[in-house]
Amino acid sequence: MDIIFYIINTVISILTVVIPLFLIVAYVTYSERKIIGFMQSRMGPTRVGPSGLLQPIADVLKLVSKEIIIPTNASKGIFLTAPMLMLVPSLLVWAVIPLSELFIISNINAGLLFILALTSLSVYGVILAGWASNSKYAFLGSMRSAAQIIAYEIAMGFALVGVLMLSGSLNLQVIIQEQSGSIFNWYWLPLFPLFLIYFIAGVAETNRAPFDVSEGESEIVAGFHVEYSGMAFAMFFLAEYMNLILISILSSILFFGGWLSPFQGTFLDIYFAFVPGFVWLSLKTMIFIFVFLWLRATLPRYRYDQIMRLGWKVFLPITFFWLTVIGILIYLKYLPL
Amino acid sequence: MSDYKNFTMNFGPQHPAAHGVLRLILEMDGEVIRSADPHIGLLHRATEKLAESKPYNQNIGYMDRLDYVSMMCNEHAYVLAIEDIMKLDIPERSKYIRVMFDEITRILNHLLWLGAHALDIGAMSVFLYAFREREDLMDCYEAVSGTRMHATYYRPGGVSKDLPNVMPKYMLNKNQNLDQVEKLNYNREGSLLDFIESFIDRFPKNVDEYENLLTDNRIWKQRTVGIGVVSPERAVDLGFTGPMLRGSGIEWDLRKKQPYEIYKDLEFDIPVGTEGDSYDRYLVRMQEMRESARIIKQCCNWLKTDNGEYISSNYKIAPPDRDDMKESMESLIHHFKLFSEGYCLPVGETYACVEAPKGEFGIYLISDGANKPYRLKIRAPGFPHLASLDEMAKGHMLSDVVTIIGTQDIVFGEIDR
């Protein structure tokens, strides 16, 4: 009886995360179009529903009702598996994200490791999609993506080592609690260079501008998903936006105190005590999502070899250097372990 | 294994960066281009042949459709060729109007180039900002000719209409309330010249805005500096003109070197580059927009004080006044003959060229004394530029091909004709 109750409980908590997540993804696309629209002095969607609010729903309906075209010489099995390989890891990751003090689907000890493992997995989706499409454009896209992921995954991993060194735990809930105290106890202060590298590597990891070389619109058309249509394309699309939200939420958890109130340790704390942690987390996440969109509206695209240079020659040495600095500071007891 | 090293890729004609219908056959070693073979002809409309069967005046409209982002400059070369064969003097006012619209066209073209080039390299916003300004210039086209693009405004002997004294205004509609409409109309209360002046006053600030986004942007520099380098000697050998030549450091501008119309009376500078790479060509074009604004300003000032004729009063080549046609038999006959048979040019041949935004746009015209050209050859600046694509792209990467196509400012209307 207990086991059934446990399963039902888990399913409900999964649904409470996944269903809102899909809705959020839909409206992140809407806000992306609106925000970038205002940045580019145009309106964004206005036609479907009041000020275009139903646009994402219409988009979903369109994508669902479209045919999935499989190119003649494509490897059919892999072609259809690839989008799932993209989507499933980016959904699974949410199991270990602490959304508030209490709510977390699975509070495992190796949470950060779990996230790193799963996010690196999604590159297989990209590579297989490009390979299975049997198109030169898609192939170039997946080649670029493979090279890029290796360059950035390493810098990203090392950036997170800094967090591990300070918190002494892989458990995300513990990492957040270790940051409590005040806004200056959050890890962005001691780990500022690592935070920047983590965020930039995150942008590269999600294949978004200015690192969108693997789908570089003006060079290789749509890159790895050039042959995909309908729901198969929608899965890539969903995965991309879910990763975007994920990188934003991880940045706020690892470097900006997650669900901790920014007023902790000040006299304002008692006035804001009623605000649930989830609200703080979402606010911080939204700021990062905004930065993602802002980058996209402003910056030109890197060339693929320049990205590699940035990853290997700039980010990696900086992370090594800063990890050494952090290590020395901890050894000299300037920073708590 | 070495036999299988390179692979060919078909780039276009349906490609976001193909600028219309460019088809490139790329031979690539990984991402590195070994050779690029442009295929042309997908937008061929036989303009040169068509022109041989139409009276002179009716060909002006075809000229707009050659380089369809610098419309009036194409017309200009054509009417200059006709006027040259006829040895026709045109009124001073029409010269100023033509020069002013040539420069408006240059800004139009460079704005589109800037937007498309930036979009190719991945900077989205510049495209929309550039189109915001283009909209006002299109309105100038519309005010004088009735159309936003294919104006057919220049005529042998002058221009088809005088500058209007009123600007068309936005009307109240369901999407904009009264305040918004008034805001849109703020510089449309006066004449066209007032409107152009108000545009020219704010335009340099807009160029600063674009430069702010791009010029010192590290990514932009990484993507353009050292890409598609052409040495000054090669640029001359390859037949480059316009910003492509000036980007390589050669100060050649037909407006200065072979001044036509009233360019010799106007003050402006020719920006030149030093390195001959895409970044230099970008800087040259940005500076050219500012210089164009200067020229337009001078033309505006002159035109405001002048009330002369806008088209020659030789009714063999220019239509008579509408009012006269109601009264005078000759006017009616002139009108009828001009719009049906046209006029005959003396036997002769000429080459007339203008400094179009993309380079030297020339018309080689042979007349056998009939009312239509015996032969019309169009010298399109884009053609030699495209021909050098292979040389420019060799050894660069796929992303740089897109940059190079952008920096060449290719439009297929004129290349395929």
mmCIF file of C-alpha atoms in Angstrom, chain A residues 59-332:
data_model
loop_
_atom_site.group_PDB
_atom_site.id
_atom_site.type_symbol
_atom_site.label_atom_id
_atom_site.label_comp_id
_atom_site.label_asym_id
_atom_site.label_seq_id
_atom_site.Cartn_x
_atom_site.Cartn_y
_atom_site.Cartn_z
ATOM 1 C CA ASP A 59 1.985 27.758 -32.626
ATOM 2 C CA VAL A 60 1.585 24.504 -30.749
ATOM 3 C CA LEU A 61 -1.566 23.650 -32.695
ATOM 4 C CA LYS A 62 0.210 24.368 -35.948
ATOM 5 C CA LEU A 63 3.214 22.216 -35.067
ATOM 6 C CA VAL A 64 1.072 19.339 -33.814
ATOM 7 C CA SER A 65 -1.054 19.262 -36.936
ATOM 8 C CA LYS A 66 1.901 19.307 -39.327
ATOM 9 C CA GLU A 67 3.289 16.264 -41.011
ATOM 10 C CA ILE A 68 6.654 14.934 -39.871
ATOM 11 C CA ILE A 69 8.556 14.655 -43.130
ATOM 12 C CA ILE A 70 11.273 12.032 -43.157
ATOM 13 C CA PRO A 71 13.855 12.552 -45.898
ATOM 14 C CA THR A 72 14.174 9.663 -48.334
ATOM 15 C CA ASN A 73 17.673 8.583 -47.427
ATOM 16 C CA ALA A 74 17.407 9.365 -43.743
ATOM 17 C CA SER A 75 18.033 6.700 -41.188
ATOM 18 C CA LYS A 76 14.473 6.541 -39.976
ATOM 19 C CA GLY A 77 14.962 5.090 -36.517
ATOM 20 C CA ILE A 78 17.727 7.455 -35.486
ATOM 21 C CA PHE A 79 15.996 10.349 -37.188
ATOM 22 C CA LEU A 80 12.995 9.918 -34.898
ATOM 23 C CA THR A 81 14.985 9.032 -31.775
ATOM 24 C CA ALA A 82 17.178 12.124 -31.911
ATOM 25 C CA PRO A 83 14.522 14.673 -30.892
ATOM 26 C CA MET A 84 13.544 12.455 -27.966
ATOM 27 C CA LEU A 85 17.176 12.230 -26.929
ATOM 28 C CA MET A 86 17.153 16.000 -26.794
ATOM 29 C CA LEU A 87 13.916 16.411 -24.907
ATOM 30 C CA VAL A 88 14.108 13.633 -22.326
ATOM 31 C CA PRO A 89 17.339 14.733 -20.591
ATOM 32 C CA SER A 90 16.211 18.325 -20.454
ATOM 33 C CA LEU A 91 13.006 17.154 -18.743
ATOM 34 C CA LEU A 92 14.752 14.720 -16.400
ATOM 35 C CA VAL A 93 17.032 17.401 -15.033
ATOM 36 C CA TRP A 94 14.095 19.080 -13.359
ATOM 37 C CA ALA A 95 13.857 16.187 -10.906
ATOM 38 C CA VAL A 96 16.690 17.576 -8.821
ATOM 39 C CA ILE A 97 15.988 21.298 -9.064
ATOM 40 C CA PRO A 98 14.929 22.706 -5.687
ATOM 41 C CA LEU A 99 12.052 25.028 -6.482
ATOM 42 C CA SER A 100 11.603 26.148 -2.877
ATOM 43 C CA GLU A 101 12.684 25.268 0.673
ATOM 44 C CA LEU A 102 10.516 22.174 0.632
ATOM 45 C CA PHE A 103 9.642 21.321 -2.914
ATOM 46 C CA ILE A 104 12.044 19.151 -4.814
ATOM 47 C CA ILE A 105 11.017 16.003 -6.619
ATOM 48 C CA SER A 106 14.080 14.048 -5.686
ATOM 49 C CA ASN A 107 16.550 15.410 -3.183
ATOM 50 C CA ILE A 108 19.574 13.351 -4.150
ATOM 51 C CA ASN A 109 23.096 13.845 -2.899
ATOM 52 C CA ALA A 110 24.758 13.994 -6.300
ATOM 53 C CA GLY A 111 22.300 16.526 -7.720
ATOM 54 C CA LEU A 112 24.865 18.687 -9.479
ATOM 55 C CA LEU A 113 26.590 15.683 -10.989
ATOM 56 C CA PHE A 114 23.233 14.390 -12.191
ATOM 57 C CA ILE A 115 22.572 17.711 -13.935
ATOM 58 C CA LEU A 116 25.985 17.784 -15.577
ATOM 59 C CA ALA A 117 25.574 14.228 -16.791
ATOM 60 C CA LEU A 118 22.149 14.821 -18.296
ATOM 61 C CA THR A 119 22.869 18.154 -19.929
ATOM 62 C CA SER A 120 25.890 16.688 -21.689
ATOM 63 C CA LEU A 121 23.695 13.861 -22.913
ATOM 64 C CA SER A 122 21.550 16.179 -24.982
ATOM 65 C CA VAL A 123 24.386 16.751 -27.443
ATOM 66 C CA TYR A 124 23.838 13.217 -28.681
ATOM 67 C CA GLY A 125 20.438 14.340 -29.862
ATOM 68 C CA VAL A 126 22.076 17.071 -31.916
ATOM 69 C CA ILE A 127 24.752 14.840 -33.367
ATOM 70 C CA LEU A 128 22.382 12.021 -34.213
ATOM 71 C CA ALA A 129 19.833 14.390 -35.717
ATOM 72 C CA GLY A 130 22.463 15.873 -37.993
ATOM 73 C CA TRP A 131 23.836 12.489 -38.927
ATOM 74 C CA ALA A 132 20.514 10.783 -39.535
ATOM 75 C CA SER A 133 19.107 13.586 -41.693
ATOM 76 C CA ASN A 134 21.572 12.729 -44.459
ATOM 77 C CA SER A 135 21.885 16.389 -45.335
ATOM 78 C CA LYS A 136 25.131 18.279 -45.641
ATOM 79 C CA TYR A 137 23.789 21.296 -43.836
ATOM 80 C CA ALA A 138 22.536 19.224 -40.931
ATOM 81 C CA PHE A 139 25.808 17.337 -40.849
ATOM 82 C CA LEU A 140 27.833 20.540 -40.624
ATOM 83 C CA GLY A 141 25.536 21.696 -37.843
ATOM 84 C CA SER A 142 26.049 18.601 -35.768
ATOM 85 C CA MET A 143 29.807 18.636 -36.341
ATOM 86 C CA ARG A 144 29.954 22.167 -35.077
ATOM 87 C CA SER A 145 27.772 21.296 -32.129
ATOM 88 C CA ALA A 146 29.917 18.350 -31.112
ATOM 89 C CA ALA A 147 33.100 20.430 -31.139
ATOM 90 C CA GLN A 148 31.429 23.267 -29.317
ATOM 91 C CA ILE A 149 29.957 21.127 -26.551
ATOM 92 C CA ILE A 150 33.325 19.593 -25.713
ATOM 93 C CA ALA A 151 34.927 23.018 -25.515
ATOM 94 C CA TYR A 152 32.266 24.456 -23.283
ATOM 95 C CA GLU A 153 31.256 21.502 -21.173
ATOM 96 C CA ILE A 154 34.752 21.437 -19.691
ATOM 97 C CA ALA A 155 34.857 25.131 -18.849
ATOM 98 C CA MET A 156 31.353 24.819 -17.424
ATOM 99 C CA GLY A 157 32.285 21.825 -15.304
ATOM 100 C CA PHE A 158 35.303 23.586 -13.891
ATOM 101 C CA ALA A 159 33.245 26.676 -13.158
ATOM 102 C CA LEU A 160 30.992 24.477 -11.054
ATOM 103 C CA VAL A 161 33.954 23.017 -9.187
ATOM 104 C CA GLY A 162 34.268 26.437 -7.576
ATOM 105 C CA VAL A 163 30.750 26.077 -6.217
ATOM 106 C CA LEU A 164 31.584 22.630 -4.908
ATOM 107 C CA MET A 165 34.708 23.899 -3.196
ATOM 108 C CA LEU A 166 32.771 26.574 -1.339
ATOM 109 C CA SER A 167 29.686 24.562 -0.457
ATOM 110 C CA GLY A 168 31.313 21.191 0.062
ATOM 111 C CA SER A 169 28.288 19.414 -1.348
ATOM 112 C CA LEU A 170 26.787 18.241 -4.621
ATOM 113 C CA ASN A 171 23.285 18.500 -3.186
ATOM 114 C CA LEU A 172 21.594 21.575 -4.615
ATOM 115 C CA GLN A 173 19.491 22.160 -1.514
ATOM 116 C CA VAL A 174 22.645 22.190 0.609
ATOM 117 C CA ILE A 175 24.377 24.506 -1.868
ATOM 118 C CA ILE A 176 21.540 27.000 -1.446
ATOM 119 C CA GLN A 177 21.513 26.731 2.325
ATOM 120 C CA GLU A 178 25.260 27.270 2.427
ATOM 121 C CA GLN A 179 24.711 30.611 0.742
ATOM 122 C CA SER A 180 22.268 31.933 3.331
ATOM 123 C CA GLY A 181 23.159 34.926 5.441
ATOM 124 C CA SER A 182 22.983 37.895 3.166
ATOM 125 C CA ILE A 183 23.254 38.850 -0.467
ATOM 126 C CA PHE A 184 27.036 38.981 0.003
ATOM 127 C CA ASN A 185 27.139 35.372 1.119
ATOM 128 C CA TRP A 186 25.862 34.265 -2.243
ATOM 129 C CA TYR A 187 28.541 32.724 -4.377
ATOM 130 C CA TRP A 188 28.503 35.352 -7.102
ATOM 131 C CA LEU A 189 30.871 37.472 -5.039
ATOM 132 C CA PRO A 190 33.765 35.060 -4.455
ATOM 133 C CA LEU A 191 33.129 33.219 -7.700
ATOM 134 C CA PHE A 192 32.352 36.154 -9.983
ATOM 135 C CA PRO A 193 34.661 35.113 -12.880
ATOM 136 C CA LEU A 194 33.361 31.571 -12.625
ATOM 137 C CA PHE A 195 29.790 32.820 -12.648
ATOM 138 C CA LEU A 196 30.416 34.751 -15.869
ATOM 139 C CA ILE A 197 32.064 31.743 -17.456
ATOM 140 C CA TYR A 198 29.281 29.463 -16.305
ATOM 141 C CA PHE A 199 26.631 31.725 -17.762
ATOM 142 C CA ILE A 200 28.419 32.250 -21.068
ATOM 143 C CA ALA A 201 29.113 28.538 -21.353
ATOM 144 C CA GLY A 202 25.440 28.023 -20.590
ATOM 145 C CA VAL A 203 24.487 30.234 -23.505
ATOM 146 C CA ALA A 204 26.816 28.191 -25.689
ATOM 147 C CA GLU A 205 25.418 24.954 -24.294
ATOM 148 C CA THR A 206 21.866 25.913 -25.211
ATOM 149 C CA ASN A 207 23.004 26.880 -28.721
ATOM 150 C CA ARG A 208 21.662 30.382 -28.462
ATOM 151 C CA ALA A 209 22.975 33.623 -29.930
ATOM 152 C CA PRO A 210 25.801 34.601 -30.106
ATOM 153 C CA PHE A 211 26.843 30.947 -29.999
ATOM 154 C CA ASP A 212 24.129 29.536 -32.236
ATOM 155 C CA VAL A 213 26.606 28.212 -34.785
ATOM 156 C CA SER A 214 25.066 24.757 -34.823
ATOM 157 C CA GLU A 215 21.859 26.177 -36.247
ATOM 158 C CA GLY A 216 23.332 29.396 -37.674
ATOM 159 C CA GLU A 217 20.353 30.669 -39.615
ATOM 160 C CA SER A 218 22.349 32.568 -42.234
ATOM 161 C CA GLU A 219 25.080 29.996 -42.781
ATOM 162 C CA ILE A 220 23.728 26.492 -42.504
ATOM 163 C CA VAL A 221 20.068 27.485 -42.582
ATOM 164 C CA ALA A 222 18.831 25.646 -39.493
ATOM 165 C CA GLY A 223 21.776 23.380 -38.883
ATOM 166 C CA PHE A 224 21.058 20.051 -37.293
ATOM 167 C CA HIS A 225 17.278 20.348 -37.415
ATOM 168 C CA VAL A 226 16.989 21.585 -40.979
ATOM 169 C CA GLU A 227 15.136 18.449 -42.095
ATOM 170 C CA TYR A 228 12.745 18.282 -39.154
ATOM 171 C CA SER A 229 9.155 19.421 -39.238
ATOM 172 C CA GLY A 230 6.025 19.189 -37.140
ATOM 173 C CA MET A 231 6.257 17.657 -33.683
ATOM 174 C CA ALA A 232 9.777 16.336 -34.277
ATOM 175 C CA PHE A 233 10.924 19.911 -34.743
ATOM 176 C CA ALA A 234 8.798 21.025 -31.816
ATOM 177 C CA MET A 235 10.694 18.649 -29.555
ATOM 178 C CA PHE A 236 14.003 20.299 -30.452
ATOM 179 C CA PHE A 237 12.363 23.619 -29.900
ATOM 180 C CA LEU A 238 10.992 22.610 -26.496
ATOM 181 C CA ALA A 239 14.336 21.187 -25.468
ATOM 182 C CA GLU A 240 16.140 24.380 -26.440
ATOM 183 C CA TYR A 241 13.833 26.548 -24.391
ATOM 184 C CA MET A 242 13.806 24.166 -21.469
ATOM 185 C CA ASN A 243 17.593 24.281 -21.441
ATOM 186 C CA LEU A 244 17.409 28.046 -21.539
ATOM 187 C CA ILE A 245 15.207 28.082 -18.450
ATOM 188 C CA LEU A 246 17.390 25.442 -16.849
ATOM 189 C CA ILE A 247 20.613 27.395 -17.296
ATOM 190 C CA SER A 248 18.892 30.481 -15.906
ATOM 191 C CA ILE A 249 17.526 28.647 -12.891
ATOM 192 C CA LEU A 250 20.869 26.944 -12.247
ATOM 193 C CA SER A 251 22.679 30.269 -12.410
ATOM 194 C CA SER A 252 20.353 31.625 -9.771
ATOM 195 C CA ILE A 253 20.642 28.511 -7.626
ATOM 196 C CA LEU A 254 24.398 28.105 -7.785
ATOM 197 C CA PHE A 255 25.501 31.727 -7.704
ATOM 198 C CA PHE A 256 22.538 33.793 -6.555
ATOM 199 C CA GLY A 257 21.160 31.912 -3.602
ATOM 200 C CA GLY A 258 18.254 30.109 -5.289
ATOM 201 C CA TRP A 259 15.101 30.608 -3.266
ATOM 202 C CA LEU A 260 16.839 32.729 -0.616
ATOM 203 C CA SER A 261 15.484 36.205 -0.134
ATOM 204 C CA PRO A 262 17.821 38.965 -1.306
ATOM 205 C CA PHE A 263 16.892 40.933 1.841
ATOM 206 C CA GLN A 264 18.218 38.314 4.209
ATOM 207 C CA GLY A 265 20.332 39.818 6.960
ATOM 208 C CA THR A 266 18.933 43.323 6.491
ATOM 209 C CA PHE A 267 16.149 45.066 8.347
ATOM 210 C CA LEU A 268 13.888 44.549 5.316
ATOM 211 C CA ASP A 269 13.897 40.807 5.838
ATOM 212 C CA ILE A 270 10.886 40.773 8.178
ATOM 213 C CA TYR A 271 8.782 42.831 5.757
ATOM 214 C CA PHE A 272 9.427 40.347 2.986
ATOM 215 C CA ALA A 273 9.191 37.243 5.135
ATOM 216 C CA PHE A 274 5.763 36.416 3.681
ATOM 217 C CA VAL A 275 7.184 36.047 0.155
ATOM 218 C CA PRO A 276 7.639 32.353 -0.620
ATOM 219 C CA GLY A 277 11.070 31.218 -1.751
ATOM 220 C CA PHE A 278 9.663 30.110 -5.060
ATOM 221 C CA VAL A 279 8.900 33.742 -5.973
ATOM 222 C CA TRP A 280 12.481 34.811 -5.349
ATOM 223 C CA LEU A 281 13.752 31.933 -7.416
ATOM 224 C CA SER A 282 11.445 32.763 -10.304
ATOM 225 C CA LEU A 283 12.374 36.443 -10.183
ATOM 226 C CA LYS A 284 16.073 35.638 -10.345
ATOM 227 C CA THR A 285 15.464 33.141 -13.130
ATOM 228 C CA MET A 286 13.463 35.655 -15.113
ATOM 229 C CA ILE A 287 16.307 38.139 -14.961
ATOM 230 C CA PHE A 288 18.633 35.563 -16.462
ATOM 231 C CA ILE A 289 16.113 34.628 -19.148
ATOM 232 C CA PHE A 290 15.891 38.310 -20.000
ATOM 233 C CA VAL A 291 19.663 38.454 -20.357
ATOM 234 C CA PHE A 292 19.461 35.508 -22.757
ATOM 235 C CA LEU A 293 16.966 37.378 -24.915
ATOM 236 C CA TRP A 294 18.928 40.587 -24.659
ATOM 237 C CA LEU A 295 22.048 38.871 -25.944
ATOM 238 C CA ARG A 296 20.130 37.469 -28.852
ATOM 239 C CA ALA A 297 18.825 40.874 -29.883
ATOM 240 C CA THR A 298 22.204 42.570 -29.622
ATOM 241 C CA LEU A 299 25.122 40.420 -30.624
ATOM 242 C CA PRO A 300 26.347 39.075 -33.939
ATOM 243 C CA ARG A 301 27.170 35.395 -34.224
ATOM 244 C CA TYR A 302 30.615 34.019 -33.505
ATOM 245 C CA ARG A 303 32.371 31.947 -36.087
ATOM 246 C CA TYR A 304 32.749 28.363 -35.084
ATOM 247 C CA ASP A 305 36.533 28.341 -34.746
ATOM 248 C CA GLN A 306 36.373 31.557 -32.716
ATOM 249 C CA ILE A 307 34.029 29.878 -30.257
ATOM 250 C CA MET A 308 36.492 27.069 -29.850
ATOM 251 C CA ARG A 309 39.287 29.535 -29.240
ATOM 252 C CA LEU A 310 37.218 31.334 -26.638
ATOM 253 C CA GLY A 311 36.395 28.073 -24.893
ATOM 254 C CA TRP A 312 39.855 26.544 -24.818
ATOM 255 C CA LYS A 313 42.139 29.555 -24.673
ATOM 256 C CA VAL A 314 40.176 32.001 -22.544
ATOM 257 C CA PHE A 315 37.631 30.258 -20.370
ATOM 258 C CA LEU A 316 39.589 27.193 -19.379
ATOM 259 C CA PRO A 317 42.704 29.092 -18.173
ATOM 260 C CA ILE A 318 40.531 31.560 -16.261
ATOM 261 C CA THR A 319 38.680 28.793 -14.469
ATOM 262 C CA PHE A 320 41.945 27.071 -13.564
ATOM 263 C CA PHE A 321 43.373 30.309 -12.271
ATOM 264 C CA TRP A 322 40.342 31.188 -10.217
ATOM 265 C CA LEU A 323 40.034 27.700 -8.770
ATOM 266 C CA THR A 324 43.622 28.045 -7.574
ATOM 267 C CA VAL A 325 42.824 31.402 -6.037
ATOM 268 C CA ILE A 326 39.778 29.973 -4.301
ATOM 269 C CA GLY A 327 41.804 27.021 -3.078
ATOM 270 C CA ILE A 328 44.456 29.298 -1.594
ATOM 271 C CA LEU A 329 41.818 31.495 0.027
ATOM 272 C CA ILE A 330 40.181 28.467 1.594
ATOM 273 C CA TYR A 331 43.541 27.146 2.773
ATOM 274 C CA LEU A 332 44.331 30.511 4.360
#
